[in-house]
mmCIF file of C-alpha atoms in Angstrom:
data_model
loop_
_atom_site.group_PDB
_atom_site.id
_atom_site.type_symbol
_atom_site.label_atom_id
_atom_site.label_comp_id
_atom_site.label_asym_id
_atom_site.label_seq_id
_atom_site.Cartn_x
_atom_site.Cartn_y
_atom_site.Cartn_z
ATOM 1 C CA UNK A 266 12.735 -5.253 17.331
ATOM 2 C CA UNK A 267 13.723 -3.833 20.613
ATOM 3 C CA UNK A 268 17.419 -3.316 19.561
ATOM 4 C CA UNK A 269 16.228 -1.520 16.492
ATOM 5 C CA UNK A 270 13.601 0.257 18.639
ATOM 6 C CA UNK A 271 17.016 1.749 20.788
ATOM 7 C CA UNK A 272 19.183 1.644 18.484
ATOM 8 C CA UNK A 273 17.061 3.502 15.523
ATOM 9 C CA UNK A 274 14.594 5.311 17.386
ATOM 10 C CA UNK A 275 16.625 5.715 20.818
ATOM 11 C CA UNK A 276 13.636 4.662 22.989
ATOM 12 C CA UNK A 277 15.145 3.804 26.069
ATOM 13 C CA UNK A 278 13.154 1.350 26.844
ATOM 14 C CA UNK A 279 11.012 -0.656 24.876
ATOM 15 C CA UNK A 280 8.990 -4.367 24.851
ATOM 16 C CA UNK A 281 6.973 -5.549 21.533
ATOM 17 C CA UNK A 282 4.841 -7.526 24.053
ATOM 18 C CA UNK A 283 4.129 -4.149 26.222
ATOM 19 C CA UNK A 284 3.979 -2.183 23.091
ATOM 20 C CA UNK A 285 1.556 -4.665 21.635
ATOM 21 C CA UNK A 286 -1.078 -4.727 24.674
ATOM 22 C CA UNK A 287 -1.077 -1.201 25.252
ATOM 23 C CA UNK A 288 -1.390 0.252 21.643
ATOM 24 C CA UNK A 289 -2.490 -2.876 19.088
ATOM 25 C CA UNK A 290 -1.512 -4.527 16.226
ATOM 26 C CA UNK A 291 -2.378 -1.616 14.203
ATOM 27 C CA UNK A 292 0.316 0.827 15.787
ATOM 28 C CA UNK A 293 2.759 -1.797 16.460
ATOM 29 C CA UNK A 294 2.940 -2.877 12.714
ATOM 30 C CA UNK A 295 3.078 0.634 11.696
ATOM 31 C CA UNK A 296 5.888 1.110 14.620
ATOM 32 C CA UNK A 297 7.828 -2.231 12.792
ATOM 33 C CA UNK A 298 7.396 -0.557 9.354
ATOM 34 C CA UNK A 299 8.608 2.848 10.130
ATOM 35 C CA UNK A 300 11.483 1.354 12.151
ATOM 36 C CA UNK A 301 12.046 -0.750 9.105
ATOM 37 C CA UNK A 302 12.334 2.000 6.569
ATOM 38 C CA UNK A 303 14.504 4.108 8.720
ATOM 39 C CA UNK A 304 16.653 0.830 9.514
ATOM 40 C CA UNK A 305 17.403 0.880 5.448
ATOM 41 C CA UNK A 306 18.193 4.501 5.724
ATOM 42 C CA UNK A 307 20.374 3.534 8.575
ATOM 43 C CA UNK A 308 22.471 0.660 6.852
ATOM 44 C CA UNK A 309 22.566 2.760 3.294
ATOM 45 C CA UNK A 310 24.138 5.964 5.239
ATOM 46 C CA UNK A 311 26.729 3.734 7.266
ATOM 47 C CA UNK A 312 28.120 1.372 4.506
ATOM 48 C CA UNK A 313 31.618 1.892 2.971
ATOM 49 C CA UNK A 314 30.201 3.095 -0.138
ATOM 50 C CA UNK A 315 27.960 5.128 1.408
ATOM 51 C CA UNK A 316 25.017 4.048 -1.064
ATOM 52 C CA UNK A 317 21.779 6.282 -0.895
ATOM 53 C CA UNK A 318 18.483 3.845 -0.894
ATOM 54 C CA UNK A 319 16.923 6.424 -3.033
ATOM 55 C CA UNK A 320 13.102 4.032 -3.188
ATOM 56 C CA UNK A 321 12.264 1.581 -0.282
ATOM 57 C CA UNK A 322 9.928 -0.928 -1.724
ATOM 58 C CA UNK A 323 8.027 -2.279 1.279
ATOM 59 C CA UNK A 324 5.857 -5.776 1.258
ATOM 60 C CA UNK A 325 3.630 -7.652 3.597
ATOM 61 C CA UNK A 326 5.561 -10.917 4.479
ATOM 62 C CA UNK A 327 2.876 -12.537 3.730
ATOM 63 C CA UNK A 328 3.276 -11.953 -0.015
ATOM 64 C CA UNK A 329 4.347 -13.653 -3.178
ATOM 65 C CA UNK A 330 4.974 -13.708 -6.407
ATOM 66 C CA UNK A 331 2.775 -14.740 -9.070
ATOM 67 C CA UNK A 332 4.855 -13.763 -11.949
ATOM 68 C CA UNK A 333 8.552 -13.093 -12.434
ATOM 69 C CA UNK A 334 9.560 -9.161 -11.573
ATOM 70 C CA UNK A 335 11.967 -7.259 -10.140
ATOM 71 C CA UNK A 336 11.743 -5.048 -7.136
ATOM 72 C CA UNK A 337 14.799 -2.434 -9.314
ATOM 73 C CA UNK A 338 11.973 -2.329 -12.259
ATOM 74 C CA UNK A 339 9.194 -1.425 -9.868
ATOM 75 C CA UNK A 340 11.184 1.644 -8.969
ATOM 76 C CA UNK A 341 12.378 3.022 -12.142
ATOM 77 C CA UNK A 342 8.219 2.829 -13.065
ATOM 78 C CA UNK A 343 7.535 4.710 -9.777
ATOM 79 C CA UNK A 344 10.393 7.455 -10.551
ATOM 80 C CA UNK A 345 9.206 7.940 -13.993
ATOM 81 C CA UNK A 346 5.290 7.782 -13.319
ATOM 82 C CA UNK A 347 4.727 8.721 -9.381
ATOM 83 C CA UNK A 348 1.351 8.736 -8.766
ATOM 84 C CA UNK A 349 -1.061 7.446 -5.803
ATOM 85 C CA UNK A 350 -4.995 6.417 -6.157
ATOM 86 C CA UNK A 351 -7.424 7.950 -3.437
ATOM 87 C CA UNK A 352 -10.695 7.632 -2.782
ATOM 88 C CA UNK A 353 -12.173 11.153 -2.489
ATOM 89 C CA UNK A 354 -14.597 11.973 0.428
ATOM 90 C CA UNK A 355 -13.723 8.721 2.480
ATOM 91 C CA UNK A 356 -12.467 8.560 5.554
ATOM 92 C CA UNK A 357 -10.587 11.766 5.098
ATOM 93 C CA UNK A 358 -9.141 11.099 8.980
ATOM 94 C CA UNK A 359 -8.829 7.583 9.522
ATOM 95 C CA UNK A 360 -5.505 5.996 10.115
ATOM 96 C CA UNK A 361 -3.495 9.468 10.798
ATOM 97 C CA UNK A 362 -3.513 8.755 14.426
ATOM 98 C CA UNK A 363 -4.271 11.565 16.531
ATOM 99 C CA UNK A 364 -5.546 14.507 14.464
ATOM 100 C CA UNK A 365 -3.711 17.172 16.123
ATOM 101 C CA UNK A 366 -1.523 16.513 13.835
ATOM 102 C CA UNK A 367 -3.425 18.422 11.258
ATOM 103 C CA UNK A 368 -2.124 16.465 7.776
ATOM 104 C CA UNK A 369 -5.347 16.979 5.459
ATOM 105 C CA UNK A 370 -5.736 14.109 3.488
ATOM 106 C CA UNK A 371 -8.182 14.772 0.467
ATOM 107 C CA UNK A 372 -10.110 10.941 1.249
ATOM 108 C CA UNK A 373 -9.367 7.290 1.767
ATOM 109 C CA UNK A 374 -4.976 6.854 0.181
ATOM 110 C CA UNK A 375 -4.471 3.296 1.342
ATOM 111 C CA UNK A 376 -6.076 1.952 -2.246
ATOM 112 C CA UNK A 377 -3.526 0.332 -3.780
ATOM 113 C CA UNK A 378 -1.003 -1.762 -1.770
ATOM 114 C CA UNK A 379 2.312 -1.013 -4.117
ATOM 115 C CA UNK A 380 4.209 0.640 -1.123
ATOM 116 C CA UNK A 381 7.150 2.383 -2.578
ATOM 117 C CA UNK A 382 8.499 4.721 0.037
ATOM 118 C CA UNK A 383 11.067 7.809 -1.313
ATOM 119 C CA UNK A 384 14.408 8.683 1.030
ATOM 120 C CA UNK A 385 14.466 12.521 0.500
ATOM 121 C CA UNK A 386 10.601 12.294 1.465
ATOM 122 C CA UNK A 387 10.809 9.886 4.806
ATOM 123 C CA UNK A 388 13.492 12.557 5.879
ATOM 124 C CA UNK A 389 10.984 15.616 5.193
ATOM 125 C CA UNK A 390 7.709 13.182 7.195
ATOM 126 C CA UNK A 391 10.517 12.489 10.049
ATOM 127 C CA UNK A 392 11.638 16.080 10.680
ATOM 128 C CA UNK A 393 7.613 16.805 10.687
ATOM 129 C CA UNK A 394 7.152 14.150 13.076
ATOM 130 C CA UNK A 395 9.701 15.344 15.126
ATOM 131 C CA UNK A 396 9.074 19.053 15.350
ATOM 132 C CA UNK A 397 5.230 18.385 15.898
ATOM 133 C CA UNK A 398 6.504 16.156 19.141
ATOM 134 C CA UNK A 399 4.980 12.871 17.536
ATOM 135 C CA UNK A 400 4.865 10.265 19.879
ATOM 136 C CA UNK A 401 4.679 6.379 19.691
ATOM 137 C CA UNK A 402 3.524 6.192 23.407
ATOM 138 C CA UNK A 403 0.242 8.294 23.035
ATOM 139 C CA UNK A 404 -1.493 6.639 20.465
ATOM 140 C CA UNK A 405 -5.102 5.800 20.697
ATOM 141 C CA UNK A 406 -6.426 2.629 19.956
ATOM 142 C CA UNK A 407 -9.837 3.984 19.084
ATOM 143 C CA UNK A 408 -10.272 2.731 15.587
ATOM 144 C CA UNK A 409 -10.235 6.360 14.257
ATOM 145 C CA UNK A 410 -7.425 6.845 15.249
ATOM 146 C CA UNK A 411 -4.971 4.234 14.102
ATOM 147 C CA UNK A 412 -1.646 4.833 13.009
ATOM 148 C CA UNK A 413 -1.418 3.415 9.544
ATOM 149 C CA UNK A 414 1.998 4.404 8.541
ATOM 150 C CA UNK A 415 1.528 4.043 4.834
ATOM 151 C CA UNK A 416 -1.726 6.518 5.232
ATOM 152 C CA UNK A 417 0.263 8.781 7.541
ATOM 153 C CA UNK A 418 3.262 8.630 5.013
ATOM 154 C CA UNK A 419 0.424 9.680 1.770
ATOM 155 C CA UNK A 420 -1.432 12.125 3.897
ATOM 156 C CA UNK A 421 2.105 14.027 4.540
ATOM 157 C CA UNK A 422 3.418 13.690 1.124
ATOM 158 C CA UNK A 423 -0.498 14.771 -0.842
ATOM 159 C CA UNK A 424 0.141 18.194 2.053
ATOM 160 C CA UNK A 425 3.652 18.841 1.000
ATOM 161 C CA UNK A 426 3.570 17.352 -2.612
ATOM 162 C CA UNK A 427 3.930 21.156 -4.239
ATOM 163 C CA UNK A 428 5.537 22.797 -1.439
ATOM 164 C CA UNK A 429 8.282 20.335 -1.442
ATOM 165 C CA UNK A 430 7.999 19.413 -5.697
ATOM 166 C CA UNK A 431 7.849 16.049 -4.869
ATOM 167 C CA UNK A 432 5.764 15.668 -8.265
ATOM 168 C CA UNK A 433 3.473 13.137 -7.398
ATOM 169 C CA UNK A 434 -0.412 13.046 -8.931
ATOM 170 C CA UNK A 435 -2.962 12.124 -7.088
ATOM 171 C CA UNK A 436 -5.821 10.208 -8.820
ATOM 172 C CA UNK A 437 -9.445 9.201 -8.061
ATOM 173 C CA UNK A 438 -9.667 5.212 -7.800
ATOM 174 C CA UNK A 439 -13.109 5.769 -8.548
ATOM 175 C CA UNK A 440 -13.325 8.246 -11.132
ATOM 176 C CA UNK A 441 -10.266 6.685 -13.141
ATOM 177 C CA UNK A 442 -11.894 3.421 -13.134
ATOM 178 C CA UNK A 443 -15.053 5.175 -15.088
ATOM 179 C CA UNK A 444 -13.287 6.764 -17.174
ATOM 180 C CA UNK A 445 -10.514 3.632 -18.535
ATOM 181 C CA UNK A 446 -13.826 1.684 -19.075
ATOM 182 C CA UNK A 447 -15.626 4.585 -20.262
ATOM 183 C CA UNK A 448 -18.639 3.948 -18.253
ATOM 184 C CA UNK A 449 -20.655 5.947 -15.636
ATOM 185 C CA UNK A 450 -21.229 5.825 -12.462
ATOM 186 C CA UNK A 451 -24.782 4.966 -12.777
ATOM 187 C CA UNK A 452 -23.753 1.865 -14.950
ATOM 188 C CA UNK A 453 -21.462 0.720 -12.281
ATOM 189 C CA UNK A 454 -23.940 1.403 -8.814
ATOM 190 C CA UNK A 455 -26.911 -0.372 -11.362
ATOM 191 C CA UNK A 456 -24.233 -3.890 -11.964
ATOM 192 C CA UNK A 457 -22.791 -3.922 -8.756
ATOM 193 C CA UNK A 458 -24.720 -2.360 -5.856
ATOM 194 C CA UNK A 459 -22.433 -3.412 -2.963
ATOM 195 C CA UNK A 460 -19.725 -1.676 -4.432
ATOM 196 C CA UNK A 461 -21.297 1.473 -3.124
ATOM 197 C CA UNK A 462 -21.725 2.505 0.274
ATOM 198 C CA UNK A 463 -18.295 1.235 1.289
ATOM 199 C CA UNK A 464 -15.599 2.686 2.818
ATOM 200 C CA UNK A 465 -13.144 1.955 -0.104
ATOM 201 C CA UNK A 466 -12.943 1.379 -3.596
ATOM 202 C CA UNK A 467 -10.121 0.177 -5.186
ATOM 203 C CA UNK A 468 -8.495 -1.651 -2.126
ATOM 204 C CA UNK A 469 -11.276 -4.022 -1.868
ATOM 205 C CA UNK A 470 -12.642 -4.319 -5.286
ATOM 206 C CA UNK A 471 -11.355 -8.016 -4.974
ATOM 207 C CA UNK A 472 -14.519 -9.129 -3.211
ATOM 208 C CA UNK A 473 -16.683 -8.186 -6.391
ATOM 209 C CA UNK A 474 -14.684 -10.401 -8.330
ATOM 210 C CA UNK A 475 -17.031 -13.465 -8.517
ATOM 211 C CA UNK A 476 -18.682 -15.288 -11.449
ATOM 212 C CA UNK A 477 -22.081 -13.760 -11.376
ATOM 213 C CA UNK A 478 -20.232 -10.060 -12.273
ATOM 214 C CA UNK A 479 -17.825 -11.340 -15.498
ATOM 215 C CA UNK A 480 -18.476 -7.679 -16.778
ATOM 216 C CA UNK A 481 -17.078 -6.029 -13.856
ATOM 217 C CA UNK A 482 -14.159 -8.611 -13.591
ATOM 218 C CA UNK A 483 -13.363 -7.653 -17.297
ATOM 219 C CA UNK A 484 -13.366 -3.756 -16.357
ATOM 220 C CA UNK A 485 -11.152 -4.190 -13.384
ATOM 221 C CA UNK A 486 -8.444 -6.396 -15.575
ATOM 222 C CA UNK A 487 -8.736 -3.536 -18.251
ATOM 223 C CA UNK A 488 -7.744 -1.192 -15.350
ATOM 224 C CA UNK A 489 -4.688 -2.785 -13.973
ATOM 225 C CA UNK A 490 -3.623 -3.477 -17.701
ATOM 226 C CA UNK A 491 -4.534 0.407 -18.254
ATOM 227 C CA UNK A 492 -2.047 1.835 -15.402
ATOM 228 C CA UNK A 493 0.596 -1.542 -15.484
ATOM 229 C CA UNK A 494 -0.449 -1.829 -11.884
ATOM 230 C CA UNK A 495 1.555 -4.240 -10.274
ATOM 231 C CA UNK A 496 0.120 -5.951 -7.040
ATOM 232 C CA UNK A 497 -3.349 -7.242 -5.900
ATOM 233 C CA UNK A 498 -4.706 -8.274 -2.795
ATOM 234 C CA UNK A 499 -7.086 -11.307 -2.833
ATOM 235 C CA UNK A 500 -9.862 -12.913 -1.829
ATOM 236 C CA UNK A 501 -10.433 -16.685 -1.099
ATOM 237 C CA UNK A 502 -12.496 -17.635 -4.437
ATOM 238 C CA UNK A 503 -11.487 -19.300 -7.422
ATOM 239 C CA UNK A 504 -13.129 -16.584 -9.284
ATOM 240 C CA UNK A 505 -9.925 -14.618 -8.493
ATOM 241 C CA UNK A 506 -7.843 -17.071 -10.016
ATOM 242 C CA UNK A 507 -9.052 -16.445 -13.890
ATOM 243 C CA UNK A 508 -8.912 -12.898 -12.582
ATOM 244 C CA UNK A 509 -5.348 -13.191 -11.524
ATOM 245 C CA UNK A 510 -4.324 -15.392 -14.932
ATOM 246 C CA UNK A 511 -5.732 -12.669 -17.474
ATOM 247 C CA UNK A 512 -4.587 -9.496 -15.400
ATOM 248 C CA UNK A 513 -0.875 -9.775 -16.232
ATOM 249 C CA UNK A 514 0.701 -6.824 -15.500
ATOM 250 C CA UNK A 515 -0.069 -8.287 -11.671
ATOM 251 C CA UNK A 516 3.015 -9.695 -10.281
ATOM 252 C CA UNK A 517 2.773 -10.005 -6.610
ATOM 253 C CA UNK A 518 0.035 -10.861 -4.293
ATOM 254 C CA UNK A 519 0.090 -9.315 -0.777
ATOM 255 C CA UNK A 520 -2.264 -9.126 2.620
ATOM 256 C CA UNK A 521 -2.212 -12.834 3.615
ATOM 257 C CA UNK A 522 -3.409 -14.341 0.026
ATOM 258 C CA UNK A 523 -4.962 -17.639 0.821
ATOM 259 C CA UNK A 524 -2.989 -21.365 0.482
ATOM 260 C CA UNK A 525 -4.953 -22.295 -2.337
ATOM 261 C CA UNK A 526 -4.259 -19.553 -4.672
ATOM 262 C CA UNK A 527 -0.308 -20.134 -3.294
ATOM 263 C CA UNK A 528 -0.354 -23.643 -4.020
ATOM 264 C CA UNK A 529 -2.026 -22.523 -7.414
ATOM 265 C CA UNK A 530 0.721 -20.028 -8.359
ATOM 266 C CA UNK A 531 3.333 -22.266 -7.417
ATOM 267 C CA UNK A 532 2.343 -24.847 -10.040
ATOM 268 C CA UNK A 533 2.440 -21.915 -12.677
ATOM 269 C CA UNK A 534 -0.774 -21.943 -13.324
ATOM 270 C CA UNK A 535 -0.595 -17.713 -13.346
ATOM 271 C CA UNK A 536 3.040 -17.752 -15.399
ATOM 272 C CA UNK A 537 1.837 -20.299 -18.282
ATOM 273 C CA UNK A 538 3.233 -23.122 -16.775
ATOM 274 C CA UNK A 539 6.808 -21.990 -15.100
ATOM 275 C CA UNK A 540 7.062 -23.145 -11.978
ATOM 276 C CA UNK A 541 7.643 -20.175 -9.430
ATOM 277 C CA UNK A 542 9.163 -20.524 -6.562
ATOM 278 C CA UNK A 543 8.673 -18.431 -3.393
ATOM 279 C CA UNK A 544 10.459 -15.296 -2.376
#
């Protein structure tokens, strides 16, 4: 990390352990992330071949794989569909980091945790960065105020999406939802309460996946099967198991899953029986 942190950022001096104290885990994983991505622009620009890494899939390490897939067929479905879920009205601010910085964000982007980052667009968010005087050393660790680099990354690209023809949509997690089931939002507060009030939506609708609400476990697999959405992020209860096993255009499982559900989806109990290994 501090090699990269010279070597791709040119900070002239730098300690993870410092960095870590000072600013959080927040900002330094968001630090790692960004120096990852522009490590892979790095490598692509210096090779013989000079290759261009056109998509940058990104993953928690944490994650696995539930069902065979390919990282290659992930991107040719973002390049022909690119689109990103929202929640509108939510946390319009949070994890930009220091809102001087003025990227309006039309509510809560970190809802689905498919992280597909474009070259031609981490170029255009780094040249921002850069002539706004962005700094990794001035971050506040005031929970408001977090840098999440995949929000930051959203926020920039939903501000410049039709300035730059980027050609993204951006849809309501909440509103789509309604509408692939065909139900209201009345129907949805009345079965599940909880589910409103929150600061999310879609990211956490894995905690309303429990045996006393079948009905909205069947609407959420009818939404993932509706879009072909790819990854989930768990919660430690069987319930998400049957979940997982009918839902299955879900093919990787990220944000620390728990060991039981690993150990499950190593037997192949998600893959009819195939045994799957580990990344």
């Amino acid at each position: 990390m501090e090699k990269l942190a010279h070597e791709i950022l040119k900070f002239a001096d730098f300690s993870s352990e410092a960095y870590l104290s000072n600013y959080g885990k927040y900002n330094y994983q968001s630090l790692k992330k960004y120096i990852g991505l522009k490590y892979v622009q790095h490598i692509a620009r210096r090779s013989p071949d000079r290759f261009r890494a056109d998509f940058i899939v990104s993953l928690d390490s944490e994650s696995f794989a539930l069902r065979p897939f390919s990282f290659l067929n992930w991107t040719f479905e973002h390049s022909s569909n690119r689109r990103l879920f929202y929640l509108e009205n939510c946390r319009p601010g949070t994890g930009l980091g220091l809102m001087k910085y003025l990227i309006p964000s039309p509510g809560w982007l970190l809802e689905y945790y498919q992280w597909i980052y474009e070259d031609r667009i981490l170029d255009d968010l780094t040249e921002f960065m850069s002539a706004n005087s962005f700094d990794w050393f001035k971050l506040s660790t005031d929970p408001g105020n977090l840098i999440f680099i995949e929000v930051f990354y959203y926020s920039f690209l939903f501000n410049k999406n039709s300035e730059n023809n980027y050609g993204y949509s951006f849809l309501s997690s909440l509103q789509t939802f309604l509408n692939v089931n065909n139900i209201t939002e009345d129907q949805l507060k009345a079965y599940v309460p909880a589910i409103y009030g929150r600061a999310n939506f879609l990211e956490d609708t894995r905690v309303h996946v429990r045996s006393q609400f079948p009905l909205f476990t069947r609407w959420l697999t009818t939404f993932y099967q509706h879009y072909s959405l790819r990854t989930f992020k768990p919660e430690d209860d069987p319930s998400i198991w049957e979940f997982l096993k009918e839902s299955r255009s879900i093919q990787v499982v990220v944000s620390d899953p728990a060991e039981a559900l690993y150990s499950k989806a190593m037997t192949g109990f998600f893959n009819d029986g195939t045994y799957m290994s580990p990344f």
